[in-house]
Tab-separated table of C-alpha atoms in Angstrom:
chain	number	residue	atom	x	y	z
A	1	ASP	CA	85.959	96.108	120.590
A	2	ALA	CA	82.661	95.014	119.031
A	3	LYS	CA	82.547	93.933	115.405
A	4	THR	CA	80.507	95.943	112.905
A	5	THR	CA	78.701	94.952	109.717
A	6	GLN	CA	78.079	97.389	106.878
A	7	PRO	CA	76.802	96.960	103.318
A	8	PRO	CA	79.738	97.018	100.893
A	9	SER	CA	78.261	99.684	98.655
A	10	MET	CA	75.385	102.138	98.296
A	11	ASP	CA	74.287	104.689	95.718
A	12	CYS	CA	72.582	107.999	96.379
A	13	ALA	CA	71.268	110.772	94.130
A	14	GLU	CA	72.802	114.174	94.684
A	15	GLY	CA	70.651	116.359	96.934
A	16	ARG	CA	68.911	113.399	98.541
A	17	ALA	CA	69.582	112.059	102.020
A	18	ALA	CA	72.106	109.241	102.273
A	19	ASN	CA	71.303	106.741	105.034
A	20	LEU	CA	74.183	104.430	105.847
A	21	PRO	CA	73.378	101.520	108.179
A	22	CYS	CA	75.690	99.726	110.579
A	23	ASN	CA	75.017	96.636	112.678
A	24	HIS	CA	76.894	96.199	115.947
A	25	SER	CA	74.820	93.585	117.752
A	26	THR	CA	77.597	92.667	120.230
A	27	ILE	CA	78.177	96.228	121.408
A	28	SER	CA	78.853	96.646	125.129
A	29	GLY	CA	77.434	99.331	127.372
A	30	ASN	CA	80.669	101.305	127.467
A	31	GLU	CA	81.354	101.215	123.726
A	32	TYR	CA	80.848	104.225	121.511
A	33	VAL	CA	79.849	104.254	117.840
A	34	TYR	CA	82.194	106.290	115.632
A	35	TRP	CA	81.903	107.169	111.970
A	36	TYR	CA	84.822	108.113	109.749
A	37	ARG	CA	84.988	108.478	106.003
A	38	GLN	CA	87.813	108.235	103.507
A	39	ILE	CA	87.636	110.062	100.228
A	40	HIS	CA	89.737	108.413	97.535
A	41	SER	CA	93.499	108.781	98.116
A	42	GLN	CA	93.023	110.889	101.253
A	43	GLY	CA	93.335	110.135	104.967
A	44	PRO	CA	90.226	109.151	106.934
A	45	GLN	CA	88.125	112.016	108.268
A	46	TYR	CA	86.148	111.966	111.515
A	47	ILE	CA	82.412	112.556	111.048
A	48	ILE	CA	80.542	111.959	114.291
A	49	HIS	CA	80.252	109.676	117.317
A	50	GLY	CA	77.709	108.751	119.980
A	51	LEU	CA	76.989	106.468	122.895
A	52	LYS	CA	73.209	106.225	123.341
A	53	ASN	CA	71.542	109.400	122.192
A	54	ASN	CA	71.138	110.599	118.652
A	55	GLU	CA	73.757	113.123	117.654
A	56	THR	CA	73.916	115.849	115.005
A	57	ASN	CA	76.698	118.092	113.813
A	58	GLU	CA	77.373	120.188	110.743
A	59	MET	CA	78.304	117.138	108.689
A	60	ALA	CA	75.781	114.466	109.608
A	61	SER	CA	73.315	112.933	112.038
A	62	LEU	CA	73.791	109.686	113.925
A	63	ILE	CA	70.738	107.665	114.903
A	64	ILE	CA	71.358	104.836	117.393
A	65	THR	CA	68.575	102.331	118.076
A	66	GLU	CA	67.305	102.015	121.615
A	67	ASP	CA	68.926	98.590	122.073
A	68	ARG	CA	72.148	100.043	120.553
A	69	LYS	CA	72.558	97.045	118.282
A	70	SER	CA	72.516	99.174	115.142
A	71	SER	CA	72.937	102.740	113.979
A	72	THR	CA	72.430	104.875	110.885
A	73	LEU	CA	74.561	107.715	109.636
A	74	ILE	CA	72.523	110.295	107.764
A	75	LEU	CA	73.984	112.788	105.309
A	76	PRO	CA	70.952	115.057	104.853
A	77	HIS	CA	71.747	116.464	101.405
A	78	ALA	CA	74.428	114.366	99.759
A	79	THR	CA	76.740	115.996	97.228
A	80	LEU	CA	79.236	114.528	94.780
A	81	ARG	CA	81.977	115.395	97.278
A	82	ASP	CA	80.436	112.958	99.769
A	83	THR	CA	81.461	110.033	97.558
A	84	ALA	CA	83.751	108.061	99.871
A	85	VAL	CA	84.170	104.897	101.939
A	86	TYR	CA	82.296	105.276	105.222
A	87	TYR	CA	83.550	103.348	108.229
A	88	CYS	CA	81.466	102.527	111.300
A	89	ILE	CA	83.715	101.759	114.276
A	90	VAL	CA	82.754	100.657	117.763
A	91	ARG	CA	85.239	101.145	120.548
A	92	VAL	CA	85.385	101.476	124.271
A	93	GLY	CA	85.640	104.883	125.824
A	94	ARG	CA	88.574	104.049	128.035
A	95	LEU	CA	92.019	104.953	126.864
A	96	LEU	CA	94.919	102.674	126.255
A	97	THR	CA	97.325	102.369	129.149
A	98	GLY	CA	99.440	105.487	128.877
A	99	GLY	CA	96.938	107.346	126.701
A	100	GLY	CA	95.717	107.283	123.129
A	101	ASN	CA	93.060	105.051	121.631
A	102	LYS	CA	92.813	102.294	119.060
A	103	LEU	CA	90.609	102.434	115.971
A	104	THR	CA	89.866	99.116	114.288
A	105	PHE	CA	88.475	99.784	110.829
A	106	GLY	CA	86.090	97.323	109.182
A	107	THR	CA	85.585	97.089	105.434
A	108	GLY	CA	83.181	100.058	105.339
A	109	THR	CA	80.522	101.132	102.825
A	110	GLN	CA	81.502	102.671	99.495
A	111	LEU	CA	78.961	105.458	98.975
A	112	LYS	CA	78.633	106.747	95.429
A	113	VAL	CA	76.712	109.984	95.007
A	114	GLU	CA	75.517	110.517	91.459
A	115	LEU	CA	73.804	113.292	89.533
B	1	ASP	CA	94.931	124.432	112.816
B	2	THR	CA	93.565	120.874	112.560
B	3	GLU	CA	96.104	119.663	110.073
B	4	VAL	CA	98.398	116.673	110.159
B	5	THR	CA	101.097	116.898	107.521
B	6	GLN	CA	103.070	114.027	106.063
B	7	THR	CA	106.158	114.008	103.891
B	8	PRO	CA	106.925	112.844	101.340
B	9	LYS	CA	103.648	112.366	99.470
B	10	HIS	CA	105.144	109.607	97.343
B	11	LEU	CA	108.223	107.441	97.841
B	12	VAL	CA	109.821	104.788	95.687
B	13	MET	CA	112.581	102.731	97.266
B	14	GLY	CA	114.572	99.612	96.623
B	15	MET	CA	114.726	96.697	99.033
B	16	THR	CA	118.201	97.687	100.226
B	17	ASN	CA	117.415	101.361	100.783
B	18	LYS	CA	116.900	103.188	104.069
B	19	LYS	CA	114.280	105.911	104.075
B	20	SER	CA	112.120	107.777	106.572
B	21	LEU	CA	108.533	109.003	106.593
B	22	LYS	CA	107.748	112.137	108.547
B	23	CYS	CA	104.557	113.292	110.252
B	24	GLU	CA	103.930	116.605	111.988
B	25	GLN	CA	101.057	118.183	113.911
B	26	HIS	CA	100.724	121.443	115.806
B	27	MET	CA	97.415	120.825	117.574
B	28	GLY	CA	99.036	120.048	120.919
B	29	HIS	CA	98.004	116.406	120.608
B	30	ARG	CA	99.962	113.992	122.782
B	31	ALA	CA	99.047	110.751	121.013
B	32	MET	CA	100.284	109.914	117.517
B	33	TYR	CA	99.693	106.884	115.328
B	34	TRP	CA	100.990	105.071	112.264
B	35	TYR	CA	98.556	103.085	110.099
B	36	LYS	CA	99.216	101.014	106.990
B	37	GLN	CA	96.613	100.746	104.230
B	38	LYS	CA	96.868	98.326	101.335
B	39	ALA	CA	94.877	98.969	98.178
B	40	LYS	CA	91.106	98.509	98.616
B	41	LYS	CA	91.568	97.536	102.281
B	42	PRO	CA	90.855	99.464	105.491
B	43	PRO	CA	93.661	101.125	107.459
B	44	GLU	CA	95.434	98.883	109.964
B	45	LEU	CA	97.067	100.221	113.096
B	46	MET	CA	100.830	99.768	113.348
B	47	PHE	CA	102.061	101.893	116.263
B	48	VAL	CA	100.699	104.227	118.944
B	49	TYR	CA	102.806	106.822	120.750
B	50	SER	CA	101.483	108.577	123.801
B	51	TYR	CA	103.419	111.376	125.489
B	52	GLU	CA	106.372	110.495	123.259
B	53	LYS	CA	106.465	106.900	124.501
B	54	LEU	CA	105.593	103.865	122.412
B	55	SER	CA	102.417	102.399	123.904
B	56	ILE	CA	101.370	99.939	121.206
B	57	ASN	CA	103.287	97.963	118.581
B	58	GLU	CA	100.864	95.767	116.654
B	59	SER	CA	103.489	93.065	116.013
B	60	VAL	CA	105.026	95.105	113.218
B	61	PRO	CA	108.224	93.676	111.651
B	62	SER	CA	111.447	95.307	112.832
B	63	ARG	CA	112.174	96.664	109.351
B	64	PHE	CA	109.711	99.396	110.397
B	65	SER	CA	111.145	101.533	113.202
B	66	PRO	CA	109.048	104.354	114.670
B	67	GLU	CA	110.457	107.362	116.441
B	68	CYS	CA	108.793	110.244	118.287
B	69	PRO	CA	111.481	112.908	118.823
B	70	ASN	CA	109.028	115.392	120.348
B	71	SER	CA	105.311	115.880	120.880
B	72	SER	CA	104.783	117.349	117.387
B	73	LEU	CA	106.818	114.947	115.292
B	74	LEU	CA	106.527	111.279	114.405
B	75	ASN	CA	108.894	109.435	112.104
B	76	LEU	CA	108.799	105.990	110.571
B	77	HIS	CA	112.207	104.658	109.571
B	78	LEU	CA	112.207	102.067	106.822
B	79	HIS	CA	114.973	99.567	106.120
B	80	ALA	CA	115.183	96.420	104.012
B	81	LEU	CA	111.533	96.547	103.017
B	82	GLN	CA	109.825	93.989	100.824
B	83	PRO	CA	107.595	94.647	97.795
B	84	GLU	CA	104.564	93.585	99.857
B	85	ASP	CA	105.221	96.565	102.132
B	86	SER	CA	104.057	98.833	99.325
B	87	ALA	CA	101.045	100.682	100.714
B	88	LEU	CA	99.659	104.013	101.870
B	89	TYR	CA	101.127	104.936	105.254
B	90	LEU	CA	98.868	107.148	107.313
B	91	CYS	CA	99.745	109.201	110.349
B	92	ALA	CA	97.143	110.389	112.848
B	93	SER	CA	97.068	112.323	116.108
B	94	SER	CA	94.669	112.769	119.003
B	95	GLN	CA	94.554	114.459	122.377
B	96	ALA	CA	95.267	111.225	124.285
B	97	GLN	CA	92.641	112.082	126.888
B	98	GLY	CA	88.896	111.528	126.998
B	99	GLN	CA	86.685	110.737	124.025
B	100	GLU	CA	89.075	112.273	121.575
B	101	THR	CA	88.921	111.814	117.834
B	102	GLN	CA	91.841	111.054	115.578
B	103	TYR	CA	92.950	113.479	112.886
B	104	PHE	CA	94.619	111.857	109.904
B	105	GLY	CA	97.223	113.138	107.506
B	106	PRO	CA	96.959	112.594	103.735
B	107	GLY	CA	99.400	109.694	103.828
B	108	THR	CA	102.615	108.714	102.084
B	109	ARG	CA	102.225	106.338	99.160
B	110	LEU	CA	105.167	103.939	99.260
B	111	LEU	CA	106.304	101.683	96.447
B	112	VAL	CA	109.023	99.130	97.176
B	113	LEU	CA	110.770	97.735	94.115
């Protein structure tokens, strides 16, 4: 799976959009971009994923550049509860032999949302 | 119900003890996972079970012994652990087919004395 690079930390004012970048310059054509987050002392939580097109759900939007070498996770109106470590993960769509998939977490971005 | 439950929440054990961590899901998922997370580090995959069979062991020491008694349950048996095994142990599940996402439990925080 392709390696990802994320800034170690970011700050955001509450109510503003939080834009979290991720570089994945070695991504292959069959690899998806996934975003998870981990609030302190909790298990990771799935946010969104995409292959080529931009994606939006109730939590966030995912913008993938045309060359797919980078992406941005957008939290449109960040709240204090969005303070967490955000992980960008790139992985192939195929399953492991026998089923299941493998997530390789990088070091992530610690997002701090402040008043 | 999109919940993965883990028990106990906290566990303190000595190096000679035998203990077990338990994970349960009722989402009909057929793949289940154990991850280990040290403080201020990302989660690291330990084991993957798919359709109750072990499909991946990431070179985990034998003092960790996973077990999947049925499609809803996943156990991690611990024996003769070392202090450096102290960590947050996370369980996750997924559908095992297609572009599925993993749902994580809250974890068991283990301290080995």
